[in-house]
Amino acid sequence: MKKSRWIVIVLSALLIMIVGTSAVFIIDQKASSPSSNSQNQIKSQVPRYYLIAIDDKGRSGEMIGCGDSLVLVSSEATLTDNLVKASLEKLLSIKTQYYGESGLYNALYQSSVGFVNSSISGDTVTVNLTGNFVLGGECDNPRVESQLEKTAAQAAGVSNASIFVDGKALRDVLSLK
């Protein structure tokens, strides 16, 4: 009797393992089917964003208003299906004026801005943000504009970015500051 009980237990366990493995195989097969949208697959990517080299006169990167330079900074790799979102969220999460020991400036450090969504059409990424900007002077306007637009365009792999904050164009929002 004990021997037949063990046989039933072992056979039941094998059956559960076989059925479970088949279910996993079917799920994995659907997830990796060619009809899946490859743009929305979660994968390890490196968010990159722009910070400012103040008074650098274009030596460290693209020159922007007030004689500053845009400098591309890489973050640690993260699992994401939206590199624009990951890059902007990383930039917006930096709440210190100067980034580490690099001396690079973040004009967004006092602002309370969050990512809503993004879309790509042709060579332009459109980004919707929400929140408020707190700027440290007139030179921060072109710094914020450049940081956000260049970060979004770089992450999307396009040349242009249109940024909106609570439905208003970024340039219009910044002109009120």
Tab-separated table of N, CA and C in Angstrom:
chain	number	residue	atom	x	y	z
A	1	MET	N	0.821	-1.187	0.000
A	1	MET	CA	0.000	0.000	0.000
A	1	MET	C	0.865	1.250	0.000
A	2	LYS	N	1.921	1.243	0.812
A	2	LYS	CA	2.788	2.401	0.878
A	2	LYS	C	3.485	2.638	-0.453
A	3	LYS	N	3.864	1.561	-1.129
A	3	LYS	CA	4.559	1.691	-2.403
A	3	LYS	C	3.634	2.304	-3.452
A	4	SER	N	2.386	1.898	-3.501
A	4	SER	CA	1.447	2.457	-4.481
A	4	SER	C	1.124	3.922	-4.171
A	5	ARG	N	1.112	4.284	-2.890
A	5	ARG	CA	0.880	5.681	-2.508
A	5	ARG	C	2.026	6.550	-3.032
A	6	TRP	N	3.258	6.079	-2.906
A	6	TRP	CA	4.417	6.824	-3.393
A	6	TRP	C	4.384	6.961	-4.909
A	7	ILE	N	3.972	5.935	-5.571
A	7	ILE	CA	3.879	5.987	-7.036
A	7	ILE	C	2.857	7.041	-7.452
A	8	VAL	N	1.724	7.094	-6.772
A	8	VAL	CA	0.691	8.096	-7.071
A	8	VAL	C	1.228	9.503	-6.821
A	9	ILE	N	1.947	9.692	-5.723
A	9	ILE	CA	2.508	11.012	-5.394
A	9	ILE	C	3.532	11.428	-6.443
A	10	VAL	N	4.428	10.523	-6.811
A	10	VAL	CA	5.461	10.835	-7.804
A	10	VAL	C	4.832	11.134	-9.159
A	11	LEU	N	3.880	10.314	-9.577
A	11	LEU	CA	3.213	10.557	-10.862
A	11	LEU	C	2.446	11.878	-10.851
A	12	SER	N	1.808	12.200	-9.738
A	12	SER	CA	1.088	13.482	-9.625
A	12	SER	C	2.057	14.653	-9.734
A	13	ALA	N	3.187	14.535	-9.053
A	13	ALA	CA	4.192	15.596	-9.105
A	13	ALA	C	4.725	15.772	-10.521
A	14	LEU	N	4.999	14.664	-11.199
A	14	LEU	CA	5.479	14.739	-12.581
A	14	LEU	C	4.442	15.383	-13.492
A	15	LEU	N	3.189	15.025	-13.304
A	15	LEU	CA	2.117	15.597	-14.113
A	15	LEU	C	2.013	17.105	-13.894
A	16	ILE	N	2.104	17.528	-12.642
A	16	ILE	CA	2.058	18.962	-12.330
A	16	ILE	C	3.239	19.675	-12.973
A	17	MET	N	4.425	19.076	-12.902
A	17	MET	CA	5.604	19.703	-13.498
A	17	MET	C	5.467	19.805	-15.009
A	18	ILE	N	4.954	18.770	-15.647
A	18	ILE	CA	4.805	18.780	-17.106
A	18	ILE	C	3.785	19.823	-17.527
A	19	VAL	N	2.638	19.863	-16.861
A	19	VAL	CA	1.595	20.843	-17.196
A	19	VAL	C	2.103	22.254	-16.933
A	20	GLY	N	2.778	22.459	-15.805
A	20	GLY	CA	3.324	23.784	-15.488
A	20	GLY	C	4.355	24.233	-16.497
A	21	THR	N	5.228	23.336	-16.916
A	21	THR	CA	6.244	23.662	-17.913
A	21	THR	C	5.604	24.000	-19.248
A	22	SER	N	4.578	23.273	-19.629
A	22	SER	CA	3.887	23.555	-20.891
A	22	SER	C	3.239	24.922	-20.857
A	23	ALA	N	2.633	25.270	-19.727
A	23	ALA	CA	1.982	26.577	-19.610
A	23	ALA	C	3.010	27.691	-19.708
A	24	VAL	N	4.155	27.510	-19.061
A	24	VAL	CA	5.209	28.516	-19.136
A	24	VAL	C	5.714	28.640	-20.560
A	25	PHE	N	5.890	27.518	-21.247
A	25	PHE	CA	6.361	27.548	-22.627
A	25	PHE	C	5.387	28.318	-23.510
A	26	ILE	N	4.111	28.093	-23.351
A	26	ILE	CA	3.107	28.779	-24.164
A	26	ILE	C	3.125	30.277	-23.880
A	27	ILE	N	3.207	30.657	-22.615
A	27	ILE	CA	3.255	32.077	-22.262
A	27	ILE	C	4.503	32.718	-22.854
A	28	ASP	N	5.673	32.078	-22.692
A	28	ASP	CA	6.908	32.622	-23.239
A	28	ASP	C	6.852	32.720	-24.755
A	29	GLN	N	6.234	31.734	-25.385
A	29	GLN	CA	6.138	31.735	-26.840
A	29	GLN	C	5.305	32.929	-27.309
A	30	LYS	N	4.219	33.240	-26.626
A	30	LYS	CA	3.389	34.387	-26.991
A	30	LYS	C	4.142	35.689	-26.776
A	31	ALA	N	4.879	35.788	-25.686
A	31	ALA	CA	5.601	37.018	-25.387
A	31	ALA	C	6.690	37.301	-26.403
A	32	SER	N	7.257	36.252	-26.995
A	32	SER	CA	8.352	36.473	-27.933
A	32	SER	C	7.933	36.300	-29.385
A	33	SER	N	6.642	36.270	-29.632
A	33	SER	CA	6.193	36.093	-31.011
A	33	SER	C	6.532	37.311	-31.850
A	34	PRO	N	6.756	37.141	-33.146
A	34	PRO	CA	7.146	38.240	-34.015
A	34	PRO	C	6.107	39.354	-34.084
A	35	SER	N	4.858	39.065	-33.745
A	35	SER	CA	3.833	40.100	-33.834
A	35	SER	C	3.861	41.051	-32.646
A	36	SER	N	4.674	40.754	-31.620
A	36	SER	CA	4.771	41.651	-30.477
A	36	SER	C	5.393	42.968	-30.909
A	37	ASN	N	4.983	44.060	-30.271
A	37	ASN	CA	5.515	45.384	-30.578
A	37	ASN	C	6.890	45.524	-29.940
A	38	SER	N	7.937	45.531	-30.743
A	38	SER	CA	9.299	45.555	-30.225
A	38	SER	C	9.640	46.868	-29.536
A	39	GLN	N	8.936	47.965	-29.845
A	39	GLN	CA	9.223	49.243	-29.207
A	39	GLN	C	8.795	49.246	-27.749
A	40	ASN	N	7.854	48.418	-27.362
A	40	ASN	CA	7.339	48.425	-26.007
A	40	ASN	C	7.834	47.255	-25.175
A	41	GLN	N	8.888	46.597	-25.600
A	41	GLN	CA	9.430	45.494	-24.829
A	41	GLN	C	10.366	46.032	-23.762
A	42	ILE	N	10.219	45.499	-22.569
A	42	ILE	CA	11.080	45.914	-21.470
A	42	ILE	C	12.454	45.297	-21.683
A	43	LYS	N	13.477	46.150	-21.630
A	43	LYS	CA	14.849	45.672	-21.769
A	43	LYS	C	15.775	46.590	-20.997
A	44	SER	N	16.978	46.138	-20.766
A	44	SER	CA	17.967	46.930	-20.045
A	44	SER	C	18.487	48.031	-20.966
A	45	GLN	N	18.335	49.271	-20.512
A	45	GLN	CA	18.790	50.422	-21.292
A	45	GLN	C	19.476	51.417	-20.357
A	46	VAL	N	20.300	52.271	-20.922
A	46	VAL	CA	21.031	53.260	-20.134
A	46	VAL	C	20.412	54.639	-20.351
A	47	PRO	N	19.711	55.163	-19.336
A	47	PRO	CA	19.181	56.525	-19.460
A	47	PRO	C	20.332	57.538	-19.505
A	48	ARG	N	20.225	58.487	-20.417
A	48	ARG	CA	21.209	59.566	-20.532
A	48	ARG	C	20.455	60.882	-20.487
A	49	TYR	N	21.072	61.874	-19.901
A	49	TYR	CA	20.421	63.174	-19.757
A	49	TYR	C	21.493	64.259	-19.769
A	50	TYR	N	21.045	65.484	-19.986
A	50	TYR	CA	21.978	66.597	-20.114
A	50	TYR	C	22.011	67.452	-18.856
A	51	LEU	N	23.235	67.808	-18.457
A	51	LEU	CA	23.475	68.774	-17.395
A	51	LEU	C	24.275	69.923	-17.994
A	52	ILE	N	24.545	70.940	-17.196
A	52	ILE	CA	25.132	72.182	-17.698
A	52	ILE	C	26.539	72.411	-17.145
A	53	ALA	N	27.473	72.735	-18.043
A	53	ALA	CA	28.794	73.230	-17.645
A	53	ALA	C	28.701	74.756	-17.762
A	54	ILE	N	28.603	75.416	-16.618
A	54	ILE	CA	28.382	76.866	-16.591
A	54	ILE	C	29.619	77.603	-17.101
A	55	ASP	N	29.378	78.628	-17.937
A	55	ASP	CA	30.432	79.491	-18.504
A	55	ASP	C	31.530	78.707	-19.226
A	56	ASP	N	31.183	77.583	-19.780
A	56	ASP	CA	32.147	76.708	-20.443
A	56	ASP	C	32.414	77.127	-21.890
A	57	LYS	N	31.574	77.981	-22.427
A	57	LYS	CA	31.728	78.515	-23.792
A	57	LYS	C	31.775	77.425	-24.869
A	58	GLY	N	31.075	76.310	-24.641
A	58	GLY	CA	31.001	75.257	-25.643
A	58	GLY	C	32.166	74.296	-25.662
A	59	ARG	N	33.067	74.371	-24.705
A	59	ARG	CA	34.234	73.474	-24.703
A	59	ARG	C	33.861	72.025	-24.385
A	60	SER	N	32.854	71.823	-23.534
A	60	SER	CA	32.512	70.460	-23.102
A	60	SER	C	31.321	69.869	-23.826
A	61	GLY	N	30.685	70.662	-24.673
A	61	GLY	CA	29.505	70.188	-25.387
A	61	GLY	C	28.886	71.313	-26.180
A	62	GLU	N	27.658	71.096	-26.614
A	62	GLU	CA	26.954	72.109	-27.398
A	62	GLU	C	26.764	73.382	-26.569
A	63	MET	N	27.116	74.529	-27.161
A	63	MET	CA	26.967	75.798	-26.457
A	63	MET	C	25.509	76.238	-26.473
A	64	ILE	N	25.033	76.665	-25.298
A	64	ILE	CA	23.669	77.187	-25.175
A	64	ILE	C	23.735	78.569	-24.545
A	65	GLY	N	22.575	79.204	-24.351
A	65	GLY	CA	22.493	80.560	-23.819
A	65	GLY	C	23.373	80.804	-22.612
A	66	CYS	N	23.820	82.045	-22.454
A	66	CYS	CA	24.663	82.498	-21.345
A	66	CYS	C	26.064	81.888	-21.371
A	67	GLY	N	26.496	81.349	-22.521
A	67	GLY	CA	27.854	80.828	-22.650
A	67	GLY	C	28.099	79.502	-21.950
A	68	ASP	N	27.045	78.737	-21.737
A	68	ASP	CA	27.161	77.434	-21.077
A	68	ASP	C	27.303	76.319	-22.110
A	69	SER	N	27.612	75.114	-21.623
A	69	SER	CA	27.666	73.927	-22.482
A	69	SER	C	26.731	72.857	-21.937
A	70	LEU	N	26.114	72.127	-22.862
A	70	LEU	CA	25.328	70.944	-22.501
A	70	LEU	C	26.264	69.751	-22.457
A	71	VAL	N	26.198	68.976	-21.380
A	71	VAL	CA	27.065	67.811	-21.227
A	71	VAL	C	26.184	66.583	-21.003
A	72	LEU	N	26.370	65.563	-21.838
A	72	LEU	CA	25.595	64.330	-21.741
A	72	LEU	C	26.162	63.450	-20.628
A	73	VAL	N	25.282	63.024	-19.722
A	73	VAL	CA	25.660	62.193	-18.580
A	73	VAL	C	24.900	60.875	-18.676
A	74	SER	N	25.585	59.774	-18.414
A	74	SER	CA	24.946	58.454	-18.427
A	74	SER	C	24.611	58.016	-17.015
A	75	SER	N	23.473	57.378	-16.885
A	75	SER	CA	23.028	56.820	-15.616
A	75	SER	C	23.325	55.325	-15.614
A	76	GLU	N	22.965	54.647	-14.547
A	76	GLU	CA	23.107	53.195	-14.510
A	76	GLU	C	22.008	52.570	-15.362
A	77	ALA	N	22.277	51.410	-15.905
A	77	ALA	CA	21.293	50.709	-16.740
A	77	ALA	C	20.051	50.393	-15.914
A	78	THR	N	18.914	50.457	-16.575
A	78	THR	CA	17.646	50.165	-15.912
A	78	THR	C	16.746	49.391	-16.865
A	79	LEU	N	15.837	48.616	-16.324
A	79	LEU	CA	14.862	47.912	-17.152
A	79	LEU	C	13.730	48.871	-17.480
A	80	THR	N	13.493	49.105	-18.766
A	80	THR	CA	12.442	50.034	-19.168
A	80	THR	C	11.943	49.699	-20.564
A	81	ASP	N	10.720	50.099	-20.834
A	81	ASP	CA	10.180	49.983	-22.190
A	81	ASP	C	10.044	51.361	-22.818
A	82	ASN	N	10.495	52.415	-22.101
A	82	ASN	CA	10.377	53.785	-22.591
A	82	ASN	C	11.612	54.565	-22.147
A	83	LEU	N	12.606	54.652	-23.017
A	83	LEU	CA	13.858	55.323	-22.674
A	83	LEU	C	13.672	56.824	-22.490
A	84	VAL	N	12.728	57.431	-23.200
A	84	VAL	CA	12.447	58.861	-23.009
A	84	VAL	C	11.979	59.085	-21.576
A	85	LYS	N	11.032	58.281	-21.139
A	85	LYS	CA	10.511	58.388	-19.772
A	85	LYS	C	11.623	58.166	-18.752
A	86	ALA	N	12.399	57.103	-18.915
A	86	ALA	CA	13.465	56.780	-17.962
A	86	ALA	C	14.501	57.897	-17.886
A	87	SER	N	14.882	58.454	-19.031
A	87	SER	CA	15.896	59.513	-19.057
A	87	SER	C	15.381	60.788	-18.406
A	88	LEU	N	14.162	61.192	-18.751
A	88	LEU	CA	13.605	62.411	-18.163
A	88	LEU	C	13.325	62.240	-16.673
A	89	GLU	N	12.822	61.084	-16.277
A	89	GLU	CA	12.569	60.865	-14.852
A	89	GLU	C	13.862	60.888	-14.053
A	90	LYS	N	14.939	60.353	-14.621
A	90	LYS	CA	16.234	60.397	-13.940
A	90	LYS	C	16.695	61.846	-13.797
A	91	LEU	N	16.608	62.619	-14.873
A	91	LEU	CA	16.989	64.031	-14.825
A	91	LEU	C	16.152	64.790	-13.798
A	92	LEU	N	14.847	64.599	-13.832
A	92	LEU	CA	13.944	65.332	-12.938
A	92	LEU	C	14.072	64.895	-11.483
A	93	SER	N	14.670	63.735	-11.241
A	93	SER	CA	14.823	63.247	-9.864
A	93	SER	C	16.057	63.814	-9.170
A	94	ILE	N	16.933	64.469	-9.910
A	94	ILE	CA	18.157	65.027	-9.321
A	94	ILE	C	17.785	66.318	-8.601
A	95	LYS	N	17.887	66.310	-7.288
A	95	LYS	CA	17.447	67.456	-6.488
A	95	LYS	C	18.609	68.207	-5.849
A	96	THR	N	19.786	68.069	-6.439
A	96	THR	CA	20.930	68.856	-5.981
A	96	THR	C	21.325	69.817	-7.098
A	97	GLN	N	21.829	70.978	-6.693
A	97	GLN	CA	22.188	72.013	-7.665
A	97	GLN	C	23.346	71.562	-8.551
A	98	TYR	N	24.337	70.931	-7.939
A	98	TYR	CA	25.500	70.455	-8.689
A	98	TYR	C	25.557	68.939	-8.592
A	99	TYR	N	25.849	68.301	-9.711
A	99	TYR	CA	25.803	66.852	-9.820
A	99	TYR	C	27.096	66.231	-9.321
A	100	GLY	N	27.033	65.574	-8.175
A	100	GLY	CA	28.200	64.897	-7.614
A	100	GLY	C	29.396	65.820	-7.522
A	101	GLU	N	30.549	65.288	-7.843
A	101	GLU	CA	31.775	66.077	-7.814
A	101	GLU	C	32.142	66.610	-9.192
A	102	SER	N	31.261	66.424	-10.157
A	102	SER	CA	31.546	66.837	-11.533
A	102	SER	C	31.516	68.351	-11.705
A	103	GLY	N	30.786	69.036	-10.835
A	103	GLY	CA	30.617	70.475	-10.987
A	103	GLY	C	29.560	70.842	-12.012
A	104	LEU	N	28.914	69.854	-12.613
A	104	LEU	CA	27.861	70.126	-13.597
A	104	LEU	C	26.602	70.591	-12.881
A	105	TYR	N	25.958	71.580	-13.464
A	105	TYR	CA	24.797	72.241	-12.872
A	105	TYR	C	23.505	71.645	-13.409
A	106	ASN	N	22.516	71.528	-12.526
A	106	ASN	CA	21.186	71.078	-12.913
A	106	ASN	C	20.205	72.217	-12.658
A	107	ALA	N	19.763	72.877	-13.721
A	107	ALA	CA	18.847	74.012	-13.591
A	107	ALA	C	17.463	73.587	-13.105
A	108	LEU	N	17.190	72.302	-13.085
A	108	LEU	CA	15.875	71.785	-12.681
A	108	LEU	C	15.813	71.366	-11.214
A	109	TYR	N	16.882	71.558	-10.456
A	109	TYR	CA	16.965	70.966	-9.123
A	109	TYR	C	15.892	71.450	-8.155
A	110	GLN	N	15.378	72.663	-8.319
A	110	GLN	CA	14.356	73.194	-7.412
A	110	GLN	C	12.939	72.960	-7.922
A	111	SER	N	12.823	72.507	-9.143
A	111	SER	CA	11.518	72.370	-9.786
A	111	SER	C	10.810	71.094	-9.346
A	112	SER	N	9.496	71.150	-9.429
A	112	SER	CA	8.659	69.992	-9.114
A	112	SER	C	7.906	69.615	-10.384
A	113	VAL	N	8.569	68.839	-11.224
A	113	VAL	CA	8.034	68.500	-12.544
A	113	VAL	C	8.051	66.981	-12.698
A	114	GLY	N	6.987	66.438	-13.295
A	114	GLY	CA	6.901	65.003	-13.505
A	114	GLY	C	6.566	64.651	-14.942
A	115	PHE	N	6.955	63.469	-15.347
A	115	PHE	CA	6.700	62.946	-16.691
A	115	PHE	C	5.266	62.435	-16.768
A	116	VAL	N	4.562	62.769	-17.865
A	116	VAL	CA	3.210	62.252	-18.098
A	116	VAL	C	3.244	61.207	-19.206
A	117	ASN	N	3.710	61.595	-20.405
A	117	ASN	CA	3.801	60.648	-21.518
A	117	ASN	C	4.650	61.238	-22.632
A	118	SER	N	4.923	60.405	-23.634
A	118	SER	CA	5.681	60.859	-24.802
A	118	SER	C	5.239	60.058	-26.013
A	119	SER	N	5.458	60.660	-27.188
A	119	SER	CA	5.178	59.964	-28.444
A	119	SER	C	6.163	60.464	-29.493
A	120	ILE	N	6.428	59.612	-30.474
A	120	ILE	CA	7.365	59.964	-31.541
A	120	ILE	C	6.617	59.953	-32.857
A	121	SER	N	6.817	61.031	-33.625
A	121	SER	CA	6.244	61.124	-34.963
A	121	SER	C	7.308	61.710	-35.878
A	122	GLY	N	7.745	60.919	-36.839
A	122	GLY	CA	8.801	61.386	-37.736
A	122	GLY	C	10.083	61.610	-36.960
A	123	ASP	N	10.636	62.812	-37.067
A	123	ASP	CA	11.895	63.150	-36.410
A	123	ASP	C	11.683	63.996	-35.156
A	124	THR	N	10.472	63.915	-34.571
A	124	THR	CA	10.147	64.728	-33.396
A	124	THR	C	9.541	63.873	-32.297
A	125	VAL	N	10.025	64.064	-31.084
A	125	VAL	CA	9.408	63.453	-29.913
A	125	VAL	C	8.595	64.542	-29.213
A	126	THR	N	7.374	64.207	-28.856
A	126	THR	CA	6.512	65.120	-28.104
A	126	THR	C	6.403	64.573	-26.691
A	127	VAL	N	6.680	65.441	-25.717
A	127	VAL	CA	6.678	65.034	-24.317
A	127	VAL	C	5.705	65.909	-23.545
A	128	ASN	N	4.896	65.272	-22.722
A	128	ASN	CA	3.990	65.989	-21.830
A	128	ASN	C	4.471	65.813	-20.400
A	129	LEU	N	4.655	66.948	-19.738
A	129	LEU	CA	5.081	66.983	-18.346
A	129	LEU	C	4.004	67.678	-17.524
A	130	THR	N	4.122	67.595	-16.224
A	130	THR	CA	3.225	68.317	-15.333
A	130	THR	C	4.045	68.876	-14.184
A	131	GLY	N	3.598	70.012	-13.629
A	131	GLY	CA	4.290	70.563	-12.472
A	131	GLY	C	4.669	72.015	-12.621
A	132	ASN	N	5.606	72.429	-11.762
A	132	ASN	CA	6.022	73.830	-11.686
A	132	ASN	C	7.540	73.945	-11.704
A	133	PHE	N	8.004	75.034	-12.315
A	133	PHE	CA	9.433	75.316	-12.375
A	133	PHE	C	9.789	76.383	-11.356
A	134	VAL	N	10.923	76.187	-10.699
A	134	VAL	CA	11.524	77.203	-9.848
A	134	VAL	C	12.907	77.422	-10.431
A	135	LEU	N	13.143	78.630	-10.940
A	135	LEU	CA	14.391	78.910	-11.642
A	135	LEU	C	15.251	79.878	-10.848
A	136	GLY	N	16.562	79.803	-11.079
A	136	GLY	CA	17.509	80.598	-10.317
A	136	GLY	C	17.976	81.862	-11.009
A	137	GLY	N	17.310	82.316	-12.057
A	137	GLY	CA	17.715	83.522	-12.762
A	137	GLY	C	17.451	83.384	-14.239
A	138	GLU	N	17.699	84.474	-14.987
A	138	GLU	CA	17.359	84.482	-16.411
A	138	GLU	C	18.138	83.449	-17.226
A	139	CYS	N	19.321	83.080	-16.812
A	139	CYS	CA	20.092	82.070	-17.549
A	139	CYS	C	19.519	80.665	-17.376
A	140	ASP	N	18.709	80.454	-16.342
A	140	ASP	CA	18.123	79.127	-16.148
A	140	ASP	C	17.056	78.806	-17.186
A	141	ASN	N	16.431	79.808	-17.789
A	141	ASN	CA	15.418	79.527	-18.821
A	141	ASN	C	15.997	78.731	-19.991
A	142	PRO	N	17.067	79.214	-20.651
A	142	PRO	CA	17.620	78.417	-21.753
A	142	PRO	C	18.253	77.110	-21.268
A	143	ARG	N	18.714	77.084	-20.033
A	143	ARG	CA	19.289	75.850	-19.486
A	143	ARG	C	18.217	74.771	-19.344
A	144	VAL	N	17.081	75.141	-18.738
A	144	VAL	CA	15.979	74.189	-18.550
A	144	VAL	C	15.452	73.716	-19.898
A	145	GLU	N	15.232	74.658	-20.794
A	145	GLU	CA	14.722	74.312	-22.125
A	145	GLU	C	15.668	73.338	-22.829
A	146	SER	N	16.956	73.632	-22.802
A	146	SER	CA	17.942	72.771	-23.460
A	146	SER	C	18.051	71.415	-22.782
A	147	GLN	N	18.087	71.401	-21.456
A	147	GLN	CA	18.196	70.128	-20.740
A	147	GLN	C	17.040	69.199	-21.099
A	148	LEU	N	15.821	69.716	-21.054
A	148	LEU	CA	14.645	68.880	-21.318
A	148	LEU	C	14.556	68.462	-22.783
A	149	GLU	N	14.699	69.423	-23.700
A	149	GLU	CA	14.551	69.106	-25.124
A	149	GLU	C	15.641	68.164	-25.619
A	150	LYS	N	16.873	68.434	-25.250
A	150	LYS	CA	17.980	67.597	-25.735
A	150	LYS	C	17.950	66.210	-25.096
A	151	THR	N	17.560	66.131	-23.828
A	151	THR	CA	17.444	64.823	-23.179
A	151	THR	C	16.378	63.986	-23.870
A	152	ALA	N	15.223	64.578	-24.125
A	152	ALA	CA	14.120	63.847	-24.771
A	152	ALA	C	14.504	63.409	-26.184
A	153	ALA	N	15.075	64.318	-26.972
A	153	ALA	CA	15.439	63.992	-28.357
A	153	ALA	C	16.506	62.900	-28.405
A	154	GLN	N	17.507	63.008	-27.549
A	154	GLN	CA	18.578	62.010	-27.504
A	154	GLN	C	18.020	60.643	-27.134
A	155	ALA	N	17.158	60.583	-26.139
A	155	ALA	CA	16.593	59.302	-25.691
A	155	ALA	C	15.703	58.677	-26.761
A	156	ALA	N	15.000	59.520	-27.518
A	156	ALA	CA	14.099	59.026	-28.567
A	156	ALA	C	14.835	58.706	-29.857
A	157	GLY	N	16.068	59.175	-29.984
A	157	GLY	CA	16.828	58.948	-31.209
A	157	GLY	C	16.349	59.808	-32.362
A	158	VAL	N	15.859	61.013	-32.039
A	158	VAL	CA	15.368	61.943	-33.056
A	158	VAL	C	16.097	63.275	-32.914
A	159	SER	N	15.833	64.197	-33.834
A	159	SER	CA	16.521	65.489	-33.822
A	159	SER	C	15.774	66.583	-33.075
A	160	ASN	N	14.453	66.449	-32.956
A	160	ASN	CA	13.642	67.530	-32.389
A	160	ASN	C	12.781	67.042	-31.235
A	161	ALA	N	12.490	67.969	-30.318
A	161	ALA	CA	11.598	67.658	-29.204
A	161	ALA	C	10.639	68.813	-28.991
A	162	SER	N	9.385	68.479	-28.783
A	162	SER	CA	8.362	69.449	-28.398
A	162	SER	C	7.924	69.078	-26.992
A	163	ILE	N	8.153	69.983	-26.060
A	163	ILE	CA	7.841	69.722	-24.656
A	163	ILE	C	6.647	70.578	-24.248
A	164	PHE	N	5.703	69.949	-23.569
A	164	PHE	CA	4.530	70.649	-23.055
A	164	PHE	C	4.434	70.403	-21.555
A	165	VAL	N	4.049	71.452	-20.833
A	165	VAL	CA	3.871	71.355	-19.388
A	165	VAL	C	2.435	71.734	-19.075
A	166	ASP	N	1.693	70.781	-18.564
A	166	ASP	CA	0.268	70.982	-18.283
A	166	ASP	C	-0.454	71.563	-19.499
A	167	GLY	N	-0.105	71.059	-20.688
A	167	GLY	CA	-0.767	71.445	-21.929
A	167	GLY	C	-0.230	72.700	-22.596
A	168	LYS	N	0.722	73.382	-21.972
A	168	LYS	CA	1.294	74.608	-22.544
A	168	LYS	C	2.710	74.331	-23.030
A	169	ALA	N	3.088	74.971	-24.135
A	169	ALA	CA	4.438	74.802	-24.678
A	169	ALA	C	5.476	75.240	-23.641
A	170	LEU	N	6.557	74.477	-23.519
A	170	LEU	CA	7.601	74.769	-22.542
A	170	LEU	C	8.108	76.196	-22.672
A	171	ARG	N	8.347	76.641	-23.887
A	171	ARG	CA	8.866	77.997	-24.105
A	171	ARG	C	7.915	79.045	-23.526
A	172	ASP	N	6.601	78.831	-23.698
A	172	ASP	CA	5.614	79.764	-23.145
A	172	ASP	C	5.614	79.724	-21.621
A	173	VAL	N	5.723	78.539	-21.059
A	173	VAL	CA	5.757	78.405	-19.598
A	173	VAL	C	6.987	79.109	-19.039
A	174	LEU	N	8.137	78.916	-19.670
A	174	LEU	CA	9.372	79.527	-19.180
A	174	LEU	C	9.386	81.037	-19.380
A	175	SER	N	8.690	81.537	-20.391
A	175	SER	CA	8.677	82.987	-20.631
A	175	SER	C	7.942	83.726	-19.519
A	176	LEU	N	7.128	83.018	-18.757
A	176	LEU	CA	6.400	83.631	-17.648
A	176	LEU	C	7.228	83.679	-16.380
A	177	LYS	N	8.384	83.028	-16.371
A	177	LYS	CA	9.223	82.973	-15.162
A	177	LYS	C	10.162	84.146	-15.105
